[in-house]
PDB file of C-alpha atoms in Angstrom:
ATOM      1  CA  UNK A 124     -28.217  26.491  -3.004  1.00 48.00           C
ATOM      2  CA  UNK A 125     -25.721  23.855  -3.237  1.00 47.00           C
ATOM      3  CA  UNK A 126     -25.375  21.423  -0.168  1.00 49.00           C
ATOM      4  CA  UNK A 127     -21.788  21.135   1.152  1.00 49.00           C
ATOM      5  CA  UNK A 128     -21.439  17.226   0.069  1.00 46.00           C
ATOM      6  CA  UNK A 129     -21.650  18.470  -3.420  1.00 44.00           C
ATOM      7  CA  UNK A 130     -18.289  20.485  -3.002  1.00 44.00           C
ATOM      8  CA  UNK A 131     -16.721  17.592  -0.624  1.00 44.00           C
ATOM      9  CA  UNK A 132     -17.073  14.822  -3.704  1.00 42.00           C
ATOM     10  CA  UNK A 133     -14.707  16.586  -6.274  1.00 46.00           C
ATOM     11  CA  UNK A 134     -12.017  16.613  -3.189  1.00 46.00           C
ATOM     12  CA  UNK A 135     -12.558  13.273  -2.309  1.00 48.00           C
ATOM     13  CA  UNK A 136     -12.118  12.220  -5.843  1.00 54.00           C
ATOM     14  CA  UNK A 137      -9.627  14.341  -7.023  1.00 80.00           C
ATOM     15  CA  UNK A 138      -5.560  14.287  -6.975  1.00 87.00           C
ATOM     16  CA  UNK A 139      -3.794  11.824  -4.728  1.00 91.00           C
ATOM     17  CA  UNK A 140       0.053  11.660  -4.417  1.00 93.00           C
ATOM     18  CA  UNK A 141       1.711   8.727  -2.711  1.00 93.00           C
ATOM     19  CA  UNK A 142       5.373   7.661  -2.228  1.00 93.00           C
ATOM     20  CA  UNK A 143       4.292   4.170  -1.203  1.00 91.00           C
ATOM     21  CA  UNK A 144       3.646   1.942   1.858  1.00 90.00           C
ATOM     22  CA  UNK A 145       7.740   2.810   3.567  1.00 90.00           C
ATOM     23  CA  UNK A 146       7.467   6.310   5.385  1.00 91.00           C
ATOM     24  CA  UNK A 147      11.058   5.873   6.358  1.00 94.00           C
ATOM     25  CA  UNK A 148      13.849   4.311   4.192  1.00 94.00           C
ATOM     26  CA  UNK A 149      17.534   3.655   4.707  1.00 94.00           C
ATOM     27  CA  UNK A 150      20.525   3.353   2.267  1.00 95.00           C
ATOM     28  CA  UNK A 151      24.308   3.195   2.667  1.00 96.00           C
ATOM     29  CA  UNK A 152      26.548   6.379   2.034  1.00 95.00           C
ATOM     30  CA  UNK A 153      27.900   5.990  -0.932  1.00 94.00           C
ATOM     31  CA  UNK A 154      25.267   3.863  -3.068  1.00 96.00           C
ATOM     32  CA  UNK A 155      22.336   5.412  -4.594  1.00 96.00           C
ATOM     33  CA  UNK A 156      18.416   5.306  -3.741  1.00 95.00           C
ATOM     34  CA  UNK A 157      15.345   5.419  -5.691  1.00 95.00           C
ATOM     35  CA  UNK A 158      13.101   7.495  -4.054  1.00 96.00           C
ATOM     36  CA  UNK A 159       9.708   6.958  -5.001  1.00 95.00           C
ATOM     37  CA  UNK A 160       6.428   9.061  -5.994  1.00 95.00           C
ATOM     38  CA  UNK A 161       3.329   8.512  -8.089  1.00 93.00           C
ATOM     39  CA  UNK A 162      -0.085  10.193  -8.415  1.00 92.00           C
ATOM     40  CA  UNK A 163      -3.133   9.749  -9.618  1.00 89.00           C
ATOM     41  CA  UNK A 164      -6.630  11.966 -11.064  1.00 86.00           C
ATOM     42  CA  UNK A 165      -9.832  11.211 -11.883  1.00 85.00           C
ATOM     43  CA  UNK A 166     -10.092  14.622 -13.711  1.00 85.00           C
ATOM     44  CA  UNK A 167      -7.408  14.277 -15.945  1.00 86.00           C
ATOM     45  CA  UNK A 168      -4.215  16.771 -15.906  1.00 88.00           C
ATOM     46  CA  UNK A 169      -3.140  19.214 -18.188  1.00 88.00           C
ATOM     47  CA  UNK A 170       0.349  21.808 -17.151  1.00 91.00           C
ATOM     48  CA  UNK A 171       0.584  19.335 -14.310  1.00 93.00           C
ATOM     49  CA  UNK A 172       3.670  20.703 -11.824  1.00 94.00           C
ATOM     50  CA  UNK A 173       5.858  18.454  -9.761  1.00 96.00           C
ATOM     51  CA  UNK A 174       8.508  19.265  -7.926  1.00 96.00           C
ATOM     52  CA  UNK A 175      10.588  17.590  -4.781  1.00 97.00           C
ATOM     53  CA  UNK A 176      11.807  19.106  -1.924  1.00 96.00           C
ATOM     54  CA  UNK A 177      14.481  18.374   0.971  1.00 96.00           C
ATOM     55  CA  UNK A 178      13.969  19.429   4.550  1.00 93.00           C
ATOM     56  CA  UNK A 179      15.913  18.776   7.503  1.00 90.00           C
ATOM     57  CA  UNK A 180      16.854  20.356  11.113  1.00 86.00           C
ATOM     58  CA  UNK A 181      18.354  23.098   9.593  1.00 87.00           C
ATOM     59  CA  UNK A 182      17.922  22.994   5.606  1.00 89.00           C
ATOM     60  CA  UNK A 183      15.066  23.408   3.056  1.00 94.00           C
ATOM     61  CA  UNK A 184      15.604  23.282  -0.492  1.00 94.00           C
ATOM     62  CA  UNK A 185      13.853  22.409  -3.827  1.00 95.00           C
ATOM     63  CA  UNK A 186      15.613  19.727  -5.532  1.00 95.00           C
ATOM     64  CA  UNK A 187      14.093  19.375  -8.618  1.00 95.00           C
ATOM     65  CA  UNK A 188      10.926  20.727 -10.481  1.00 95.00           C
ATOM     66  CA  UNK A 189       9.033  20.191 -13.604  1.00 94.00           C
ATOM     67  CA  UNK A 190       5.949  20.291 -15.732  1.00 93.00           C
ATOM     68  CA  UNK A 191       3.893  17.430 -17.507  1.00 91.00           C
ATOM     69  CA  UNK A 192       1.980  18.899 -20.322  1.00 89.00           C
ATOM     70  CA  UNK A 193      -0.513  16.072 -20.454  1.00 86.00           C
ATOM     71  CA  UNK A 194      -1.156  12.523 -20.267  1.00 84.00           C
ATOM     72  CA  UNK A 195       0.200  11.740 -23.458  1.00 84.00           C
ATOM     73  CA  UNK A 196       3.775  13.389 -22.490  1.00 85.00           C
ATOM     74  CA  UNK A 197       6.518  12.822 -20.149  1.00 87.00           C
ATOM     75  CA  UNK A 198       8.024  15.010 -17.339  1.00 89.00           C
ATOM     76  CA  UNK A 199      10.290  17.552 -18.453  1.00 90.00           C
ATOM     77  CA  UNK A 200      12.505  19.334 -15.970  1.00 93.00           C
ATOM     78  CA  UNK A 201      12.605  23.296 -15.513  1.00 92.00           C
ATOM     79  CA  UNK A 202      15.057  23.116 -12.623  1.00 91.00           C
ATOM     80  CA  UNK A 203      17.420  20.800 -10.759  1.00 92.00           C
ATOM     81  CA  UNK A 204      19.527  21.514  -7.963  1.00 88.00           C
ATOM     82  CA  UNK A 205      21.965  18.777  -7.481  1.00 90.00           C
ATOM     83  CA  UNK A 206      23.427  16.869 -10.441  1.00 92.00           C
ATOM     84  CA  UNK A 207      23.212  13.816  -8.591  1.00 95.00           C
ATOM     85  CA  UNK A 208      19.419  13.444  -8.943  1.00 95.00           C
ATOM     86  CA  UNK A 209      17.899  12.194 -12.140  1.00 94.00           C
ATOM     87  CA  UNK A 210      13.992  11.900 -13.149  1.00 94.00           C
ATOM     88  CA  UNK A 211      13.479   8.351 -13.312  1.00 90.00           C
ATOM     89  CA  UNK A 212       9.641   8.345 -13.882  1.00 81.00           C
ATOM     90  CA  UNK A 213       7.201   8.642 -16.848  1.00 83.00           C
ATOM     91  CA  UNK A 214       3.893   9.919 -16.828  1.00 74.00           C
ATOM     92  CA  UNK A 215       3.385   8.088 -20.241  1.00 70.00           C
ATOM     93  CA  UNK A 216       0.495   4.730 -20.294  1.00 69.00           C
ATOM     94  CA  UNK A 217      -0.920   6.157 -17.086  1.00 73.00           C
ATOM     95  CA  UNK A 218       2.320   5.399 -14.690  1.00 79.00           C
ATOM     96  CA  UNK A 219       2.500   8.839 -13.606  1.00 89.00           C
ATOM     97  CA  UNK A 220       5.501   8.196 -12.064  1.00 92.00           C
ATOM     98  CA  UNK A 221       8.009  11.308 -11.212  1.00 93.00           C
ATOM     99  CA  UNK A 222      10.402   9.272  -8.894  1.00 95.00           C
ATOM    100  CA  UNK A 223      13.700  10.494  -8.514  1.00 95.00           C
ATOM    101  CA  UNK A 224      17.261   8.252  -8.347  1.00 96.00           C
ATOM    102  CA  UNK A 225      19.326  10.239  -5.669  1.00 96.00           C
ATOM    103  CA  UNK A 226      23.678   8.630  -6.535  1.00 96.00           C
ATOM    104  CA  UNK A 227      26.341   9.125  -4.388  1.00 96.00           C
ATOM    105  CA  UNK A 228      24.927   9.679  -0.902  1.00 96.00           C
ATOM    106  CA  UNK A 229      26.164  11.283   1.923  1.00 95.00           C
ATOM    107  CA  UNK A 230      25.517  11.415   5.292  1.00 95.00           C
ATOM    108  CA  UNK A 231      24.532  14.678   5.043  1.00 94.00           C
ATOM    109  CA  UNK A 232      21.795  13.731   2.463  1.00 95.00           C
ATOM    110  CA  UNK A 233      19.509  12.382   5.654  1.00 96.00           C
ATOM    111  CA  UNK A 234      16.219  14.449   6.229  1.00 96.00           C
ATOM    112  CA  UNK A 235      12.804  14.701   4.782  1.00 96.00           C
ATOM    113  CA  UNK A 236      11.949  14.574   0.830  1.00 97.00           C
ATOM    114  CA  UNK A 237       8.721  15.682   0.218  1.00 97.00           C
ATOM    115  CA  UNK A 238       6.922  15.156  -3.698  1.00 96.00           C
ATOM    116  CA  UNK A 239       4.839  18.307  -4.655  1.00 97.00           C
ATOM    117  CA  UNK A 240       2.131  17.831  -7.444  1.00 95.00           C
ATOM    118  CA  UNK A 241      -0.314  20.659  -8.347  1.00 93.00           C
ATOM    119  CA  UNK A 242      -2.539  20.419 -10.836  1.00 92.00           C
ATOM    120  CA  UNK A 243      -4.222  23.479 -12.575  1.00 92.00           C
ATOM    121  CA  UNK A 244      -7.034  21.193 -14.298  1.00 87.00           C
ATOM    122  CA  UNK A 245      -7.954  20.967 -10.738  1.00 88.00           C
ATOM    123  CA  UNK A 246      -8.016  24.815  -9.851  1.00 88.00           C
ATOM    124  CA  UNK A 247      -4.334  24.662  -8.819  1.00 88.00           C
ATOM    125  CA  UNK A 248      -5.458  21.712  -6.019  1.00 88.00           C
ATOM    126  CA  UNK A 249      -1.982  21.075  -4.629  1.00 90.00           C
ATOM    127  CA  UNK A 250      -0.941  17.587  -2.648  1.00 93.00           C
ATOM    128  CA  UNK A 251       2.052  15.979  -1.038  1.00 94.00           C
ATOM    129  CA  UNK A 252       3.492  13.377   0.097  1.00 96.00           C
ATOM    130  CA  UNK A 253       6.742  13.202   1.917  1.00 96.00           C
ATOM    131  CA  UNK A 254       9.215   9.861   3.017  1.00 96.00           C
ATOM    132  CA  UNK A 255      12.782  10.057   5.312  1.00 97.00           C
ATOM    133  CA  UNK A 256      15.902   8.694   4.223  1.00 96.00           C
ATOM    134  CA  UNK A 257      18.082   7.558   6.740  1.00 95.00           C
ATOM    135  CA  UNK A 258      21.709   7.665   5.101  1.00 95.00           C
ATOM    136  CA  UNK A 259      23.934   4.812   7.733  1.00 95.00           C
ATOM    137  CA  UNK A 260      27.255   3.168   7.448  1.00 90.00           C
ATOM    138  CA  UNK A 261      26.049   0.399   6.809  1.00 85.00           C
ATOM    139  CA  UNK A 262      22.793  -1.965   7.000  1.00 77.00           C
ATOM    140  CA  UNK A 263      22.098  -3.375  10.138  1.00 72.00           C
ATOM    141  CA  UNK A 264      21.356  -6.983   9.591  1.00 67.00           C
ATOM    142  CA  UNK A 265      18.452  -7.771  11.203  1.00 60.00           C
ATOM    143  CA  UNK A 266      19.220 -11.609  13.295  1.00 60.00           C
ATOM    144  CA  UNK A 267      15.408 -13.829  13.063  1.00 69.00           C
ATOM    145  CA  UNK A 268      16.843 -16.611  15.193  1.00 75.00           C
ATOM    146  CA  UNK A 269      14.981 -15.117  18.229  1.00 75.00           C
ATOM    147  CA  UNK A 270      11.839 -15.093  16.222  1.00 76.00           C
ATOM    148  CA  UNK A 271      12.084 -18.488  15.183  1.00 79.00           C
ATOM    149  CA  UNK A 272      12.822 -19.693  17.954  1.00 85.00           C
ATOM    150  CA  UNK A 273       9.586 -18.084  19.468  1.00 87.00           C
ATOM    151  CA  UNK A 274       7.894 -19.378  16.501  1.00 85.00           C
ATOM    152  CA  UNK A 275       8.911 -23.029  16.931  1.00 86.00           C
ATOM    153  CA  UNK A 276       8.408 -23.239  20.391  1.00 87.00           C
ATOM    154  CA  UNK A 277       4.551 -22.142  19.752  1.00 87.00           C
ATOM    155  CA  UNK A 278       3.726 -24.076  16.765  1.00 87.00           C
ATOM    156  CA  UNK A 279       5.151 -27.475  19.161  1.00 87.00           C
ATOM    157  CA  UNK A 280       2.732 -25.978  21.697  1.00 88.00           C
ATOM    158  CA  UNK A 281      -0.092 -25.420  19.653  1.00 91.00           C
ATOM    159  CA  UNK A 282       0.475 -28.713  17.928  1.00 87.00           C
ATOM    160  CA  UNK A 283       0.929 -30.642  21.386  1.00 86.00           C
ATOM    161  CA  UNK A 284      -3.133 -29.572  22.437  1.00 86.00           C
ATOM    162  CA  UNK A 285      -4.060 -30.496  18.978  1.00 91.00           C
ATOM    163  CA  UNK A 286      -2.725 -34.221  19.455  1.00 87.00           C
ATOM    164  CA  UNK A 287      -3.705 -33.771  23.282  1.00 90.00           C
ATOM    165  CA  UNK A 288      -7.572 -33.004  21.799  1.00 86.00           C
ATOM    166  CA  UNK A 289      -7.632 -35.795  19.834  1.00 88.00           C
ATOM    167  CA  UNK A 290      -6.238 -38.675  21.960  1.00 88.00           C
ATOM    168  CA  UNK A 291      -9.261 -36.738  24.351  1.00 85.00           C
ATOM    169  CA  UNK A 292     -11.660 -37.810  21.614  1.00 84.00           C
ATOM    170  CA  UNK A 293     -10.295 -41.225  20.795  1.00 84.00           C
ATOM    171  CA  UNK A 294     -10.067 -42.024  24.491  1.00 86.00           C
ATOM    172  CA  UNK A 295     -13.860 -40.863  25.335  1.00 85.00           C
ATOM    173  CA  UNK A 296     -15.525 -42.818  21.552  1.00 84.00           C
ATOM    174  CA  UNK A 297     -13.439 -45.880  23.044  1.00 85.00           C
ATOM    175  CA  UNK A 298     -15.357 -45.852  26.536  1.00 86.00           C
ATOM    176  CA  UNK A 299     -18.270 -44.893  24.860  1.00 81.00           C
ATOM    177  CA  UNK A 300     -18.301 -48.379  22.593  1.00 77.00           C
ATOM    178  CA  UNK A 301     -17.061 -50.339  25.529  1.00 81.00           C
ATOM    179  CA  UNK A 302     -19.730 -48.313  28.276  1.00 78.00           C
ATOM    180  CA  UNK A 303     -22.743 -49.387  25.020  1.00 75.00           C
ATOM    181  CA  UNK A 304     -21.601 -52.968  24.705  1.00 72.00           C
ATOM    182  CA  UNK A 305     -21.456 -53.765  28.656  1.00 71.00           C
ATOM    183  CA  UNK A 306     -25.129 -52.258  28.431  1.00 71.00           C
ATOM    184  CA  UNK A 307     -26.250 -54.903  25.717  1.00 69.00           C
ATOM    185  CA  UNK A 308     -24.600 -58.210  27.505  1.00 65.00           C
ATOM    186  CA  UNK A 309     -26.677 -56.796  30.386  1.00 66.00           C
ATOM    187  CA  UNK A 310     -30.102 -56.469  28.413  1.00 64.00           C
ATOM    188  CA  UNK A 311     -29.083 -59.718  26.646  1.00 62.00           C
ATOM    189  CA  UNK A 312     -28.170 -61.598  30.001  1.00 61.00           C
ATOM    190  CA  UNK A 313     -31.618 -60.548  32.108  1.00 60.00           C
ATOM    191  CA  UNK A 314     -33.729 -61.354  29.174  1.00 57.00           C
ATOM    192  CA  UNK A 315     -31.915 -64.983  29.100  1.00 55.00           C
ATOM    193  CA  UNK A 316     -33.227 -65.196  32.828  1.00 54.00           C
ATOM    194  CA  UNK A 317     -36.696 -63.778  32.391  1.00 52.00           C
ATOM    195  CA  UNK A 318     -37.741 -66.199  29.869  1.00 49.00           C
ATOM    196  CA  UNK A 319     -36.808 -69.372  31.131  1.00 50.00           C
ATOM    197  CA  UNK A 320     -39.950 -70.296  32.526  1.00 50.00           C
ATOM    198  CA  UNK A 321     -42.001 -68.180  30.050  1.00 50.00           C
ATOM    199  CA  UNK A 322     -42.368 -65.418  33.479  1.00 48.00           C
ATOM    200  CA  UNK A 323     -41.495 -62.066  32.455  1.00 51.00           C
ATOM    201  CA  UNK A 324     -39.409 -60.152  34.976  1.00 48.00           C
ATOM    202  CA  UNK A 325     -38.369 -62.613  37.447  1.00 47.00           C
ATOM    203  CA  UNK A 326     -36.559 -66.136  37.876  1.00 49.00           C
ATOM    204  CA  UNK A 327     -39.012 -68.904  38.198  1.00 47.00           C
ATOM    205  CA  UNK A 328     -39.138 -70.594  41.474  1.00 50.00           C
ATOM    206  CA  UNK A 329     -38.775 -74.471  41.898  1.00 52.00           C
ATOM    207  CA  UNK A 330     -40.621 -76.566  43.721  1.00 54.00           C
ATOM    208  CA  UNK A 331     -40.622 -79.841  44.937  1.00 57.00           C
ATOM    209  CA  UNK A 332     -42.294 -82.646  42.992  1.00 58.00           C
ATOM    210  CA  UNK A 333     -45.919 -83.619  44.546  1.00 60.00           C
ATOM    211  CA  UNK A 334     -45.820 -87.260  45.968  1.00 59.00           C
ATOM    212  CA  UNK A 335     -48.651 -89.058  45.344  1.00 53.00           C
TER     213      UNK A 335
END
């Protein structure tokens, strides 16, 4: 009897779709976006089905679909709902790409697009991927002054302690020296008065000369 890890690997391994690092996107009405999707297989592909979807509070629909006969070929589309939305991607030199350019947006074009891969090499194994496009007026521009500002003010700080640290350090080697040569005119000064009359440790005392 098989284990259950040895039916986890193949899953683990298999088909991964991704429409990149952004989960939500914006884009002004009136332009056009490029909304991304790739995927990927260790097993290979062959009759490989895509297709993207829209979704919002009160709309589903399939936008476009389309098969990829196999690695060798491109995308070809079966069905396409808007004529606004081309296949921009290739599935040719391994870039299995099936993004889609969405021109002329509207407002109305805001809501959830989901990229659908199933592969039947696979046994039909079926994943998705979805990112939300935010159609505005216009592009807020986004004002950094505040955050360099912030940043300023903490690289002075950070560079103040640094130069605080260091005048430490300079400060405490200079007493150090000055501490290490008081301590050798000391040594150098008690041995001058130990050895004058050849008595270690103390002075020598005088005395008077003996009359005769």
């Amino acid at each position: 009897m098989r284990g259950p890890g040895l039916f986890l690997l193949p899953v683990s391994l298999s088909l991964e779709v991704s429409v990149g690092k952004a989960t939500t996107i914006s884009a002004v009405n009136g332009t056009e976006i490029l909304l991304p999707c790739t995927f990927s297989s260790c097993f290979g592909f062959e009759d490989l089905r895509f297709w993207w979807s829209y979704n919002s509070s009160d709309t589903f629909k399939i936008l476009i679909d389309g098969t990829v006969k196999n690695e060798k070929s491109d995308p070809k589309v079966r069905l396409k709902e808007d004529d606004r939305i081309t296949l921009e991607g290739t599935t040719k030199e391994k870039m299995n790409n099936i993004s889609i350019l969405l021109r002329n947006l509207e407002f109305s074009d805001t809501g959830k697009y989901t990229c659908h891969v199933k592969n039947p090499k696979e046994n039909n194994l079926q994943h998705q991927a979805t990112i939300f496009l935010q159609v505005v007026d216009k592009l807020e521009v986004v004002d950094n002054t505040v955050t360099l500002i912030i940043l300023a003010v903490v690289g002075g700080v950070i560079g103040l302690l640094i130069f605080i640290l260091l005048v430490k350090k300079f400060v405490a080697f200079i007493i150090k020296k000055t501490q290490e040569k008081k301590k050798e005119c000391l040594v150098s000064s008690s041995g001058n008065d130990n050895t004058e009359n050849g008595l270690p440790g103390s002075k020598a005392e005088e005395k008077a000369p003996t009359k005769v």
